[in-house]
mmCIF file of C-alpha atoms in Angstrom:
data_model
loop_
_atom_site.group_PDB
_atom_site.id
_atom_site.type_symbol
_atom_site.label_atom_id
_atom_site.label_comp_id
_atom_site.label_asym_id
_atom_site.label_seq_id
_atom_site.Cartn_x
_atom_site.Cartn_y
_atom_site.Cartn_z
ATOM 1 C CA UNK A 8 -30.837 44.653 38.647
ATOM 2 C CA UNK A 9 -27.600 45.614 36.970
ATOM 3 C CA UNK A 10 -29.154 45.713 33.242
ATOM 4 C CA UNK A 11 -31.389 47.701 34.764
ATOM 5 C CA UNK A 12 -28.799 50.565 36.243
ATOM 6 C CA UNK A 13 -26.844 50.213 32.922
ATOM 7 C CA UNK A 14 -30.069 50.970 30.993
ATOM 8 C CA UNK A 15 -31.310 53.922 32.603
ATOM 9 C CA UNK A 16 -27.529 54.927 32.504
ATOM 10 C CA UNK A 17 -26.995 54.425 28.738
ATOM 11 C CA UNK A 18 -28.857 57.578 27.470
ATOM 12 C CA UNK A 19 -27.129 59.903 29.942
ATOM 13 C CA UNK A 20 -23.418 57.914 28.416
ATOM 14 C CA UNK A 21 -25.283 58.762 24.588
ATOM 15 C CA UNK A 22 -25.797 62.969 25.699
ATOM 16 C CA UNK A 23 -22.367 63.076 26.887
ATOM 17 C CA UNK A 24 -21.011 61.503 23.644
ATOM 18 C CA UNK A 25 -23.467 63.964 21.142
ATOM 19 C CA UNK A 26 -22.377 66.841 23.398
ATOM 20 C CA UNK A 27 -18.810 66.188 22.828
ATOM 21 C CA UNK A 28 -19.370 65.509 18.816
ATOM 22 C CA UNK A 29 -21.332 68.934 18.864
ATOM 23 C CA UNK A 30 -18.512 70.900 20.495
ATOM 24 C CA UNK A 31 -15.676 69.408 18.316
ATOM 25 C CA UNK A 32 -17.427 69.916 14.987
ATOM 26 C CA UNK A 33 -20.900 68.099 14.365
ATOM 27 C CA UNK A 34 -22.370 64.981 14.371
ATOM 28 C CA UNK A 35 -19.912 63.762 11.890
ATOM 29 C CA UNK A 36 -17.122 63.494 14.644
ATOM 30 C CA UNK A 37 -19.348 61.077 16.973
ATOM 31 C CA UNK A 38 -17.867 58.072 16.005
ATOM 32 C CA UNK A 39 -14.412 59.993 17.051
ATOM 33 C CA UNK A 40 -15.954 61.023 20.174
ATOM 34 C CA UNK A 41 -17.834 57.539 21.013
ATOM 35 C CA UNK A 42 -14.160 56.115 20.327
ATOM 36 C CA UNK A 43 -12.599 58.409 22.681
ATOM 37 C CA UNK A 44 -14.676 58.564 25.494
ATOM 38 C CA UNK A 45 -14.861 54.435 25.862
ATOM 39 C CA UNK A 46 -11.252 54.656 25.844
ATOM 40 C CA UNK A 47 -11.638 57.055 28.756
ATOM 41 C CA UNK A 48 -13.856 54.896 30.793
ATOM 42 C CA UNK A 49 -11.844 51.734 29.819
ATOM 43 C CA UNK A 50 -8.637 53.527 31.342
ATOM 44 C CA UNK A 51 -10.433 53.447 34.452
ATOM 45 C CA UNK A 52 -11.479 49.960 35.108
ATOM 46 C CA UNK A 53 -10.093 48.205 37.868
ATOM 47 C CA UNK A 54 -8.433 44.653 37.711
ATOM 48 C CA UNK A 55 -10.955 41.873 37.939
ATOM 49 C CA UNK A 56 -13.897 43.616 36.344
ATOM 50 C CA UNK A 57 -15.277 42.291 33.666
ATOM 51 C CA UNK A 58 -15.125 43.994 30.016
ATOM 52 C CA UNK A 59 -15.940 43.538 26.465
ATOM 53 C CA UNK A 60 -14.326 44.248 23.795
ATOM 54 C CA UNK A 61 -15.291 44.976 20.423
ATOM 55 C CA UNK A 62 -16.646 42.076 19.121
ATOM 56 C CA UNK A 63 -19.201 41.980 21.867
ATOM 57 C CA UNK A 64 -16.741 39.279 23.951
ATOM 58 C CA UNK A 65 -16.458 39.363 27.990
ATOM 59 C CA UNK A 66 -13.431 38.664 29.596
ATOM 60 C CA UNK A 67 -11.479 39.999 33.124
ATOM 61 C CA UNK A 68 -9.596 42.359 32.986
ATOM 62 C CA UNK A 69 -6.221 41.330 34.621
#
């Protein structure tokens, strides 16, 4: 049930991301964007959710 909320989530997270590369120069900055933004939302996770980082590993965050 949650893959499925994440999935029909994911391409509204991927407009938000182009949108913000479009305004700040092109599709060249989306990498800069995509960095940014998961940043953002990381910011805002609560202790004891679970994350992953880069390399595609889950932990808690403390």
């Amino acid at each position: 049930m949650a893959e499925k909320l994440i999935d029909n989530e994911n391409p509204d997270r991927n407009s938000l991301i182009y949108a913000i590369a479009e305004a700040h120069g092109g599709q060249a900055y989306e990498p800069a964007a995509r960095a940014a933004q998961v940043k953002r939302w990381k910011e805002q996770f609560h202790s004891g959710w679970w994350i992953e980082d880069a390399q595609g590993r889950w932990s808690i965050k403390p």
